[in-house]
Amino acid sequence: MNKEGKMSRESIEFEKIKKIIAELELHNYHYYIKNESLISDVEYDKLVKKLEDFEKNFPEFKEKMSITDKVGNDIKDTKFKKIEHKKPMLSLDNSYDTEDIKKFIERIEKAVDKDVYSLSYDLELKLDGLSISIVYEDGKLIQGVTRGDGNVGEDVTENIYMIKSIPKYLKQRISLEVRGEIVLPLSRFNKINEERLKNGEEIFANPRNAAAGTLRQLDAKIVEERELDAYFYFLIDPNKYEFNGKPIKTHGESLNYIKLLGIKTTGVCENLKNVSELEERIEYWNKKKESLDYETDGLVIKVDEIAVWEEMGERSKSPRWAIAYKFPAKQITTKLLGITWQVGRTGKVTPVAELEEVNLSGSNVKRASLHNYEEILRKDIKIGDTVFVEKAAEIIPQIIKSVKEVRTGLEIEIIPPEFCPSCKSKLIKEEGNVDFKCLNPVCPEKIKGGIEYFVSRNGMNILGFGEKIVEKFIEKGFLNDISDIYNLYLHKKELELIDKMGKKSIENILENIEKSKKNDYEKSLYSLGIPYIGKVVAKILAENSKNIDNLMLMEVETLLEIEGIGEKGANAVFEFFRDDKNIEIIRKLKEHGVNFQGEEKKEDKTNHSLEFIGNTFLFTGKLNVLTRTKAEELVEKLGGINARGVNKKLNYLVVGEDAGSKLEKAKKIETIKILTEKEFLIMSDKN
Ligand code: IVH
């Protein structure tokens, strides 16, 4: 081929590769920033492989900061302090069959002098969570940093303190850095998602996403509630330490050593002398993993002898002395029989895939989520297609892709809905939004969704008000919005006649409706069904607004100052109260006597002190004398107010040991007075 010919082939290849780079950037953004995956790991790895192959063939086209050189990045948009890793946090090369592992071992055996080193390999579980690096100084836990881009991570020390399985003190006063994985146990994951479903909150797609979302919470209390767990698998500079009176020489010893110090490991580190046992062990763990309470997506094979690590060295993003083996994904193919368009309480119309029933990792699946029409287009999915279905975790299966190779030509294109499947009104697609929306305020499905949410256990908790009853009441025209629930008593006689519901059951429902008026403000607020405002956020908003009239007046900026309120939530609250229909519903609810007023604490003012009254206090770091709860109680007792975050309204920041980002932030605001715990105690003692 002549030079010109070669150039044009390169350019054509380069055009193709540019698309792959853009695709990878998009997936990285979703995975690392939004904690969601648009494609399976296998598909992602395939794209990376394509890019790597291209870069190998045409090195002159390789970008300076190629994705292939970078470890995934989760630190754009960061709210946490950035910390540079003393040693880069590397990733691992992936393999999907034993052949790749054999090649990996061959490479090592070839490179290493076997007279000097006795080669053996450790097989460990590959935990599917988030990597973390933690530092102990003199036996005390002082820092926890996420991987970030491999060189710079996020300081999540405060959140790490909330993970019970990470010891605050080692059994010896040793300084070290260990790396491991933060996971959310499956049992916790399922519980949390059950709760979120009930609360009408978006569920976590899988335990990894849930762990990632949790670890990046600004509110350490939420981290504590979620009960994350952690396992460690890598000690930095192991040969600096002694185990059983001798310097550590192998990876196996390093894990035993950290275990001895009180650091949690999975306990799985099988020493293999050669590859012959490998296949049997892979098969064993592929089955056994199902009985573990954390997700493993594969195994890691590491050279046991640490001196070999130095000998083999590292590539830009992964060591040459370790490789990951990925278990086959929990995927299966089935037929897409049709699409049902569903209307939610917010009017969002989403496609649900109706599938030929299949058994997928133990459960029967006949519906799968497709999120939105753009996803259908992107994945090129048609009715009648054979599709790959993957179960991300225990909950909702996802359609990964269609198998175009087996198309018969009879497949039917999926047409986006023009009209609401419930009320038939014309659907709207807003600029920049992928969702089709039904804007009809009296759309029965929307009303039904809104009412079900309103009466749910986490909402107004109106017992006896099941799905069928809601449907019936809407059908009869008794319910046009949530406020009509409180008018139902006017139709008592007619209600009793519906499907012979009877006097008693209607009386019960009406009684429960009446009782619900006395619910706390946070419950009434949650029940309104403001997008993104689940149980936890509703509580925070209620605490920070005292009553709904204050909340209605809050600007987006004010809402954002509240710790625990993100951009989406703040905008949603602001928008919600700018809609006249919502204001009218709230007016009617108030008229019926629904409580939108936070409880004024009937406090004992005898202990109030001038220095505390009306002043806001916030605690950060580890207190020595008081517990956080006791300290906050003391503030209230003395007439002060407990703040939730550092902002201009904060008067005092009380700083315990190892205070982190809050202290840094407070130092920048001149009006905030910074107190040590001792100073705070003296200040409160004077009274
Ligand atoms: S060793 C330099 N061991 O998998 C050594 N990693 O895909 C790097 N992972 O970044 C890591 N289980 O977050 C190692 N037993 C294990 C692991 C493990 C899970 C994660 C880790 C790593 C990623 C690479």
XYZ file of C-alpha atoms and ligand atoms in Angstrom:
711
model
C 0.000 0.000 0.000
C 1.388 3.444 -0.869
C 1.760 6.210 1.628
C -1.412 7.992 0.542
C -3.373 4.757 0.749
C -2.069 4.100 4.254
C -2.901 7.602 5.362
C -6.473 7.367 4.190
C -6.936 4.007 5.923
C -5.536 5.546 9.087
C -7.855 8.510 8.781
C -10.864 6.277 8.267
C -9.816 4.217 11.286
C -9.265 7.393 13.250
C -12.759 8.659 12.454
C -14.151 5.355 13.765
C -11.993 5.512 16.838
C -13.059 9.075 17.612
C -16.579 7.744 17.948
C -15.382 5.036 20.341
C -13.529 7.622 22.423
C -16.667 9.754 22.626
C -18.680 6.697 23.614
C -16.157 5.753 26.297
C -16.157 9.304 27.660
C -19.935 9.125 27.922
C -19.824 5.782 29.710
C -17.106 6.999 32.064
C -19.232 10.002 32.906
C -22.258 7.864 33.692
C -20.302 5.231 35.608
C -17.998 7.390 37.683
C -20.028 10.547 38.120
C -23.633 9.473 37.930
C -23.060 6.022 39.418
C -25.015 4.261 36.714
C -24.010 1.974 33.842
C -25.401 2.273 30.349
C -23.654 -0.879 29.135
C -22.355 -4.048 30.733
C -18.739 -4.311 31.911
C -18.014 -6.779 29.137
C -19.187 -4.343 26.482
C -17.240 -1.501 28.048
C -14.076 -3.589 28.125
C -14.582 -4.473 24.470
C -14.642 -0.781 23.541
C -11.459 -0.164 25.539
C -9.847 -3.135 23.814
C -10.749 -1.683 20.385
C -9.155 1.611 21.346
C -6.060 -0.158 22.677
C -5.690 -2.178 19.474
C -6.005 0.953 17.378
C -3.406 2.753 19.497
C -1.045 -0.186 19.114
C -1.420 -0.156 15.316
C -1.299 3.611 14.924
C 0.708 4.952 17.870
C 1.031 8.341 16.179
C -2.725 8.814 16.604
C -2.733 7.978 20.287
C -4.012 10.916 22.287
C -1.801 12.375 24.994
C -4.230 11.667 27.796
C -5.842 8.598 26.313
C -8.581 6.818 28.236
C -6.405 3.715 28.008
C -3.810 5.398 30.234
C -6.252 6.646 32.801
C -7.851 4.804 35.613
C -11.572 5.670 35.788
C -12.291 9.120 37.062
C -14.890 9.921 39.667
C -13.613 13.222 40.870
C -15.010 15.769 38.472
C -17.813 17.764 40.131
C -16.286 16.872 43.459
C -17.464 18.416 46.711
C -14.704 16.739 48.676
C -11.161 17.867 49.289
C -8.772 16.396 46.729
C -5.827 14.395 47.979
C -2.907 13.127 45.979
C -2.113 9.453 46.512
C 1.397 8.770 47.734
C 1.484 5.909 45.248
C -0.948 5.764 42.318
C -4.007 3.594 42.882
C -3.837 1.247 39.953
C -6.483 -0.777 38.261
C -6.168 -4.358 36.972
C -6.009 -5.886 33.533
C -9.157 -7.874 32.846
C -9.405 -11.365 31.423
C -12.434 -13.443 30.610
C -11.014 -16.925 30.122
C -8.313 -19.132 31.552
C -6.284 -18.804 28.336
C -5.620 -15.143 29.163
C -4.506 -16.094 32.654
C -2.230 -18.783 31.288
C -0.655 -16.194 28.995
C -0.244 -13.867 31.968
C 1.537 -16.599 33.921
C 3.697 -17.511 30.922
C 4.801 -13.886 30.642
C 5.873 -13.879 34.270
C 7.640 -17.230 34.146
C 9.550 -15.983 31.114
C 10.546 -12.673 32.649
C 11.592 -13.917 36.070
C 14.683 -15.919 36.979
C 13.295 -19.067 38.575
C 16.565 -19.819 40.328
C 16.156 -16.641 42.307
C 12.396 -16.617 42.908
C 10.011 -19.430 43.754
C 6.950 -18.396 41.814
C 3.449 -19.006 43.133
C 0.138 -17.227 42.658
C -2.547 -16.011 45.034
C -6.158 -16.243 44.043
C -8.477 -13.738 45.690
C -12.037 -12.572 45.283
C -12.531 -9.499 43.151
C -14.953 -7.417 45.145
C -17.370 -5.275 43.196
C -17.329 -2.047 45.141
C -15.248 1.083 45.303
C -11.558 1.165 45.945
C -10.395 3.058 48.965
C -7.028 3.846 50.458
C -6.808 4.305 54.196
C -3.928 5.577 56.263
C -3.062 4.760 59.872
C -0.552 6.826 61.781
C 0.777 5.392 65.015
C -2.058 2.894 64.886
C -4.756 5.536 64.481
C -6.977 5.878 61.418
C -6.324 9.339 60.007
C -7.415 9.338 56.388
C -9.612 7.678 53.792
C -9.321 8.614 50.129
C -11.177 7.293 47.082
C -9.307 6.219 43.975
C -10.371 9.220 41.872
C -8.314 9.279 38.703
C -5.693 6.998 40.241
C -3.414 9.891 41.200
C -5.777 12.212 43.023
C -8.775 11.040 45.022
C -11.426 12.484 47.300
C -11.005 12.882 51.022
C -13.852 10.855 52.499
C -12.297 10.418 55.951
C -15.436 11.523 57.822
C -17.505 8.946 55.996
C -14.899 6.237 56.475
C -15.174 6.792 60.239
C -18.807 5.710 59.935
C -17.927 2.256 58.600
C -17.922 -0.033 61.583
C -15.712 -2.716 60.061
C -12.861 -0.243 59.536
C -11.056 -0.066 62.877
C -10.286 3.421 64.183
C -7.272 1.985 65.983
C -5.005 -0.885 65.007
C -3.924 -3.472 67.507
C -0.387 -2.060 67.330
C 0.824 1.518 67.040
C 1.958 1.075 63.454
C 1.842 3.548 60.562
C 0.674 2.097 57.274
C -1.499 2.532 54.201
C -3.819 -0.227 53.017
C -6.088 -0.411 50.026
C -9.303 -2.277 49.695
C -12.886 -2.150 48.609
C -15.914 -0.507 50.154
C -18.999 -2.621 49.562
C -22.634 -2.559 50.508
C -23.639 -6.014 51.789
C -26.380 -7.520 49.633
C -28.692 -7.913 52.604
C -28.424 -4.154 53.307
C -28.730 -3.301 49.616
C -32.002 -5.183 49.302
C -33.395 -3.572 52.468
C -32.412 -0.076 51.356
C -33.959 -0.565 47.929
C -37.148 -1.967 49.438
C -37.368 1.198 51.543
C -36.615 3.421 48.571
C -39.283 1.715 46.489
C -41.812 2.302 49.240
C -40.716 5.924 49.516
C -41.077 6.449 45.820
C -37.351 7.176 45.635
C -35.256 5.996 42.727
C -33.737 2.628 43.588
C -30.045 1.878 43.330
C -29.249 -0.202 40.248
C -26.748 -2.372 42.093
C -24.799 -2.537 45.358
C -21.750 -0.912 43.767
C -23.735 2.161 42.738
C -25.361 2.270 46.134
C -21.961 2.098 47.856
C -20.572 4.796 45.567
C -23.564 7.063 46.161
C -23.288 6.497 49.891
C -19.573 7.102 50.218
C -19.890 10.423 48.413
C -22.650 11.613 50.730
C -21.939 14.871 52.480
C -23.979 13.770 55.447
C -21.972 11.196 57.411
C -25.171 10.193 59.245
C -26.543 8.725 56.024
C -23.327 6.755 55.612
C -23.777 5.390 59.108
C -27.399 4.419 58.452
C -26.576 2.564 55.241
C -24.039 0.295 57.010
C -21.293 0.010 54.434
C -18.644 -2.653 54.854
C -15.008 -2.866 53.725
C -12.427 -5.515 52.895
C -8.730 -4.857 52.342
C -6.401 -6.592 49.937
C -3.293 -4.528 49.464
C -0.673 -3.263 51.878
C 1.581 -0.492 50.594
C 5.302 -1.211 50.930
C 4.776 -4.593 52.636
C 8.507 -5.296 52.967
C 8.780 -2.425 55.461
C 6.926 -4.530 58.024
C 7.697 -7.660 59.985
C 5.445 -10.641 60.427
C 6.377 -13.488 62.773
C 9.685 -11.742 63.453
C 10.740 -11.617 59.785
C 10.312 -8.956 57.091
C 7.242 -9.611 54.974
C 8.181 -11.241 51.698
C 4.907 -12.417 50.221
C 1.449 -11.030 49.528
C -0.091 -13.846 51.565
C 1.965 -12.797 54.590
C 0.995 -9.148 54.117
C -2.698 -10.070 54.282
C -2.141 -12.173 57.416
C -0.260 -9.246 58.908
C -3.007 -6.668 58.328
C -5.542 -9.198 59.607
C -3.490 -9.508 62.786
C -3.642 -5.738 63.198
C -7.440 -5.880 63.049
C -8.002 -4.952 59.398
C -10.738 -6.911 57.665
C -9.872 -9.134 54.699
C -12.138 -11.540 52.825
C -10.099 -14.404 54.242
C -9.826 -15.812 50.721
C -6.244 -15.977 49.463
C -5.584 -19.355 47.882
C -1.978 -20.040 47.033
C -1.711 -21.864 43.690
C 1.543 -23.384 42.579
C 0.538 -23.689 38.925
C -2.323 -23.128 36.511
C -3.666 -26.670 36.570
C -5.815 -25.943 39.626
C -7.065 -22.689 38.197
C -10.051 -23.911 36.206
C -11.408 -25.926 39.100
C -11.064 -22.955 41.484
C -12.776 -20.595 39.010
C -15.671 -22.991 38.711
C -15.839 -23.362 42.484
C -15.908 -19.620 43.145
C -18.333 -18.907 40.324
C -20.882 -21.029 42.212
C -19.798 -20.193 45.733
C -20.002 -16.419 45.145
C -23.805 -16.640 45.131
C -23.772 -17.478 48.835
C -21.689 -14.442 49.824
C -23.281 -11.313 51.240
C -21.262 -9.048 48.954
C -20.950 -8.930 45.198
C -17.861 -10.321 43.540
C -17.470 -9.855 39.826
C -14.471 -12.116 39.451
C -11.188 -13.262 40.903
C -7.807 -11.593 41.133
C -4.635 -13.540 40.529
C -1.502 -12.004 42.035
C 2.107 -13.099 42.161
C 2.726 -14.047 45.788
C 6.359 -13.004 46.081
C 6.667 -9.260 46.508
C 10.199 -9.030 45.077
C 8.702 -10.205 41.780
C 6.343 -7.211 41.809
C 9.361 -4.927 41.654
C 10.938 -7.112 39.015
C 7.854 -7.034 36.767
C 6.883 -3.420 37.389
C 3.758 -1.621 36.269
C 2.091 -0.260 33.159
C 0.529 3.195 33.245
C -2.665 1.940 34.835
C -2.135 -1.646 35.949
C 0.571 -3.805 37.491
C 2.207 -6.573 35.450
C 2.129 -8.950 38.430
C -1.631 -9.217 38.796
C -4.636 -9.881 36.577
C -8.374 -9.946 37.108
C -10.575 -12.760 35.873
C -14.162 -11.636 35.326
C -16.982 -14.109 35.921
C -19.432 -14.465 33.032
C -22.104 -11.796 33.532
C -25.548 -12.764 34.677
C -26.923 -12.321 31.190
C -29.338 -14.337 29.132
C -31.165 -13.890 25.835
C -34.909 -13.847 25.393
C -37.533 -12.371 23.046
C -38.970 -8.892 23.315
C -42.710 -9.380 22.953
C -43.821 -5.795 23.284
C -43.531 -2.474 25.034
C -45.878 -1.096 27.653
C -45.742 2.641 28.182
C -46.307 3.480 31.828
C -47.281 6.826 33.314
C -45.805 7.683 36.680
C -47.072 10.145 39.261
C -44.894 12.911 37.808
C -46.348 12.348 34.347
C -43.161 10.741 33.026
C -44.018 8.066 30.462
C -41.525 5.203 30.496
C -41.218 2.094 28.329
C -41.311 -1.280 30.028
C -40.172 -4.291 28.013
C -42.513 -7.289 28.009
C -40.367 -10.389 27.617
C -40.793 -14.056 26.943
C -40.359 -15.424 30.453
C -36.823 -16.648 31.248
C -35.002 -17.741 34.332
C -32.195 -15.376 35.131
C -29.892 -16.235 38.022
C -32.621 -18.040 39.864
C -35.697 -15.884 39.272
C -38.280 -15.664 36.507
C -38.112 -12.514 34.475
C -40.804 -11.253 32.135
C -40.410 -7.491 32.331
C -37.351 -5.315 32.053
C -36.632 -1.660 32.357
C -35.821 0.385 29.273
C -35.691 3.824 30.938
C -36.613 6.006 27.953
C -37.145 6.114 24.195
C -33.599 7.313 23.541
C -32.277 4.156 25.116
C -34.431 2.113 22.715
C -32.934 4.029 19.784
C -29.399 3.845 21.110
C -29.616 0.120 21.660
C -31.501 -0.347 18.371
C -34.213 -2.505 19.886
C -37.277 -3.697 17.986
C -40.304 -5.747 18.976
C -39.609 -9.389 18.149
C -35.882 -8.944 18.693
C -33.787 -11.407 20.614
C -32.381 -9.321 23.430
C -29.713 -9.714 26.079
C -31.092 -9.259 29.550
C -28.822 -8.647 32.495
C -29.610 -8.624 36.143
C -27.566 -5.859 37.634
C -28.328 -6.985 41.162
C -31.305 -8.598 42.757
C -33.857 -6.111 41.520
C -34.821 -4.843 38.073
C -33.408 -6.602 35.010
C -32.090 -4.419 32.218
C -32.012 -4.933 28.459
C -28.410 -4.722 27.351
C -28.771 -4.998 23.578
C -30.527 -6.712 20.719
C -28.921 -9.498 18.709
C -29.122 -8.115 15.196
C -27.569 -11.197 13.625
C -30.713 -13.268 14.230
C -33.242 -10.748 12.922
C -35.782 -12.176 10.472
C -36.927 -8.902 9.001
C -40.294 -9.204 10.724
C -39.252 -7.184 13.740
C -41.355 -4.114 14.413
C -39.968 -0.675 15.069
C -40.896 0.802 18.433
C -42.775 4.048 17.944
C -42.629 6.641 20.702
C -46.028 7.382 22.191
C -47.744 10.526 20.996
C -50.571 10.384 23.475
C -50.747 9.485 27.130
C -51.575 5.765 27.495
C -53.901 6.672 30.334
C -55.744 9.919 29.497
C -54.882 10.152 25.781
C -53.744 13.751 26.034
C -50.851 14.806 23.814
C -47.473 14.090 25.346
C -44.782 16.732 25.577
C -41.030 16.334 25.256
C -39.198 19.235 26.827
C -35.967 20.605 25.327
C -32.963 18.729 26.610
C -35.095 16.148 28.388
C -35.292 12.575 27.186
C -38.670 11.864 28.745
C -42.130 12.143 27.276
C -44.474 13.750 29.741
C -48.188 13.852 30.274
C -49.044 17.348 31.455
C -52.716 16.687 32.067
C -53.240 17.465 35.759
C -56.276 15.180 35.874
C -54.700 12.204 34.121
C -56.103 9.189 36.047
C -52.776 7.296 36.104
C -50.937 10.351 37.404
C -53.599 10.978 40.012
C -53.495 7.311 40.971
C -49.696 7.385 41.316
C -49.847 10.603 43.328
C -52.539 9.297 45.640
C -50.847 5.952 46.190
C -47.697 7.834 47.097
C -49.610 10.209 49.380
C -51.308 7.449 51.367
C -48.262 5.120 51.471
C -46.689 4.032 54.728
C -43.855 6.530 54.497
C -46.283 9.176 53.370
C -49.493 9.950 55.253
C -49.777 6.286 56.209
C -53.516 6.037 55.574
C -54.294 2.388 56.151
C -56.912 0.527 54.128
C -56.344 2.687 51.070
C -55.031 0.053 48.623
C -54.419 0.260 44.874
C -57.814 -1.175 43.883
C -59.685 1.227 46.124
C -57.797 4.202 44.740
C -58.692 3.075 41.214
C -62.365 2.740 42.126
C -62.547 6.138 43.818
C -60.907 7.797 40.824
C -63.251 5.991 38.453
C -66.243 7.296 40.412
C -64.833 10.804 40.126
C -64.310 11.266 43.877
C -60.587 11.856 43.602
C -59.133 14.424 41.248
C -56.120 15.313 43.301
C -54.676 14.384 46.689
C -56.661 17.051 48.526
C -59.907 15.270 47.533
C -58.983 12.484 49.954
C -60.140 14.815 52.713
C -63.517 15.325 50.980
C -64.266 11.627 50.783
C -66.400 11.787 53.940
C -68.936 13.745 51.873
C -69.503 10.621 49.761
C -69.691 8.162 52.651
C -72.961 6.546 51.569
C -71.869 6.124 47.921
C -68.508 4.729 49.001
C -70.177 2.042 51.068
C -71.965 0.812 47.968
C -68.817 0.405 45.841
C -68.262 -3.333 45.419
C -70.169 -3.727 48.687
C -67.254 -2.307 50.614
C -69.428 -1.983 53.628
C -69.933 0.537 56.352
C -67.162 -0.669 58.626
C -64.324 -0.618 56.103
C -65.313 2.834 54.837
C -65.540 4.106 58.406
C -62.054 2.763 59.046
C -60.627 4.450 55.975
C -62.315 7.747 56.845
C -61.037 7.514 60.389
C -57.503 6.905 59.164
C -57.818 9.841 56.769
C -58.842 12.042 59.692
C -55.937 10.802 61.813
C -53.439 11.564 59.030
C -54.068 15.293 59.453
C -52.018 15.148 62.620
C -48.933 13.737 60.920
C -45.614 15.525 61.300
C -44.762 18.246 58.848
C -41.985 16.113 57.330
C -44.489 13.392 56.481
C -46.958 15.814 54.882
C -44.109 17.361 52.933
C -42.858 13.982 51.700
C -46.398 13.009 50.694
C -46.686 15.880 48.215
C -44.472 13.799 45.930
C -42.030 16.514 44.934
C -39.542 14.903 42.519
C -36.257 13.857 44.192
C -37.643 14.535 47.681
C -37.649 11.202 49.462
C -38.001 10.507 53.149
C -34.548 11.640 54.234
C -34.542 14.846 52.200
C -38.091 15.702 53.299
C -36.939 15.458 56.902
C -33.980 17.741 56.236
C -36.199 20.261 54.447
C -38.778 20.167 57.217
C -36.114 20.755 59.866
C -34.646 23.643 57.940
C -37.862 25.388 56.962
C -40.026 24.962 60.091
C -43.187 25.307 57.983
C -44.297 25.052 54.388
C -44.808 28.796 53.992
C -41.106 29.369 54.651
C -40.171 26.553 52.291
C -42.334 27.972 49.501
C -40.412 31.233 49.641
C -36.940 29.707 49.508
C -34.813 30.482 46.477
C -32.699 27.775 44.852
C -29.531 29.275 46.390
C -31.011 29.118 49.896
C -32.093 25.542 49.372
C -28.627 24.625 48.171
C -27.113 25.964 51.369
C -28.889 23.228 53.299
C -26.580 20.275 53.781
C -28.013 17.194 52.135
C -29.893 19.104 49.414
C -28.434 18.672 45.952
C -28.968 20.644 42.786
C -31.744 18.429 41.424
C -33.646 18.509 44.710
C -33.286 22.274 45.145
C -34.545 22.959 41.625
C -37.397 20.491 41.994
C -38.592 22.127 45.244
C -38.350 25.602 43.756
C -40.226 24.562 40.590
C -42.877 22.688 42.562
C -43.863 25.768 44.510
C -43.929 27.910 41.376
C -46.776 25.828 39.972
C -50.189 27.328 40.773
C -51.861 23.933 40.755
C -49.590 22.723 43.531
C -50.135 25.873 45.546
C -53.888 25.374 45.214
C -53.626 21.740 46.372
C -51.544 22.780 49.392
C -54.066 25.523 50.185
C -56.873 22.964 50.145
C -54.886 20.471 52.243
C -54.209 23.197 54.808
C -57.873 24.130 54.819
C -58.690 20.522 55.641
C -56.309 20.738 58.569
C -53.320 18.805 57.205
C -50.282 19.753 59.225
C -47.564 21.689 57.442
C -46.073 23.207 60.554
C -42.957 21.817 62.245
C -43.356 21.150 65.909
C -42.338 24.038 68.122
C -40.331 22.287 70.776
C -41.902 22.951 74.125
C -38.552 23.594 75.620
C -37.538 24.200 79.116
C -36.080 27.667 78.943
C -34.758 27.665 82.496
C -31.351 26.471 81.326
C -31.023 28.909 78.470
C -27.868 30.932 78.377
C -27.280 34.263 76.708
C -24.264 32.998 74.809
C -26.324 30.212 73.291
C -29.762 31.706 72.643
C -30.364 32.055 68.925
C -26.836 31.041 68.003
C -26.135 28.151 65.647
C -23.603 25.429 66.455
C -22.061 22.690 64.404
C -19.701 19.901 65.477
C -17.004 18.352 63.363
C -14.330 15.729 63.975
C -14.171 13.313 66.869
C -15.196 14.721 70.248
C -13.462 13.288 73.292
C -15.689 14.137 76.242
C -19.135 14.363 74.707
C -20.778 12.182 72.114
C -22.151 14.070 69.116
C -25.715 13.454 70.297
C -24.992 14.653 73.842
C -23.274 17.759 72.483
C -26.267 18.585 70.283
C -28.648 18.016 73.173
C -26.601 20.424 75.261
C -26.848 23.107 72.576
C -30.624 22.791 72.532
C -30.871 22.761 76.304
C -28.959 26.026 76.483
C -31.127 27.676 73.840
C -28.830 27.257 70.833
C -29.675 25.801 67.451
C -27.940 22.839 65.838
C -26.890 23.702 62.309
C -26.560 21.147 59.527
C -23.807 22.676 57.484
C -21.151 25.327 57.256
C -22.542 28.508 55.780
C -22.788 32.190 56.609
C -25.565 31.531 59.095
C -23.332 29.389 61.283
C -22.075 31.084 64.476
C -19.894 28.423 66.106
C -18.017 25.455 64.720
C -16.869 23.121 67.486
C -13.840 21.219 66.319
C -12.900 17.777 67.595
C -9.985 15.630 66.535
C -9.192 15.143 62.862
C -11.642 17.746 61.648
C -11.819 17.769 57.870
C -13.483 19.795 55.167
C -15.984 21.545 57.443
C -13.166 23.241 59.329
C -11.500 24.322 56.089
C -14.771 25.766 54.839
C -15.477 27.540 58.148
C -12.044 29.166 58.194
C -12.994 30.984 55.029
C -16.061 32.590 56.632
C -14.891 35.306 59.009
C -18.035 35.453 61.127
C -17.820 31.816 62.231
C -16.138 31.353 65.590
C -14.132 28.177 65.872
C -14.101 26.486 69.280
C -12.264 23.458 70.588
C -14.336 20.931 72.493
C -12.799 22.230 75.727
C -13.766 25.835 74.926
C -17.281 24.689 74.122
C -17.486 22.852 77.454
C -16.284 25.921 79.348
C -18.820 28.070 77.506
C -21.655 25.718 78.393
C -20.459 25.155 81.972
C -20.675 28.839 82.908
C -24.372 28.392 82.999
S -5.566 -5.408 43.709
C -2.221 -2.782 42.367
N -7.334 -7.065 44.691
O -10.697 -4.106 41.203
C -3.299 -3.659 42.881
N -8.112 -5.196 43.472
O -10.541 -3.694 38.345
C -4.622 -3.167 42.573
N -10.557 -5.018 43.361
O -8.941 -1.084 41.351
C -5.756 -3.815 43.092
N -11.001 -6.822 44.526
O -10.766 -1.571 43.137
C -7.133 -5.934 43.983
N -8.785 -8.587 45.641
C -8.591 -7.487 44.939
C -9.654 -6.710 44.441
C -9.363 -5.570 43.707
C -11.509 -5.796 43.876
C -10.823 -3.818 42.563
C -9.926 -2.652 42.851
C -9.217 -2.419 41.548
C -10.213 -2.962 40.573
C -9.585 -3.294 39.252
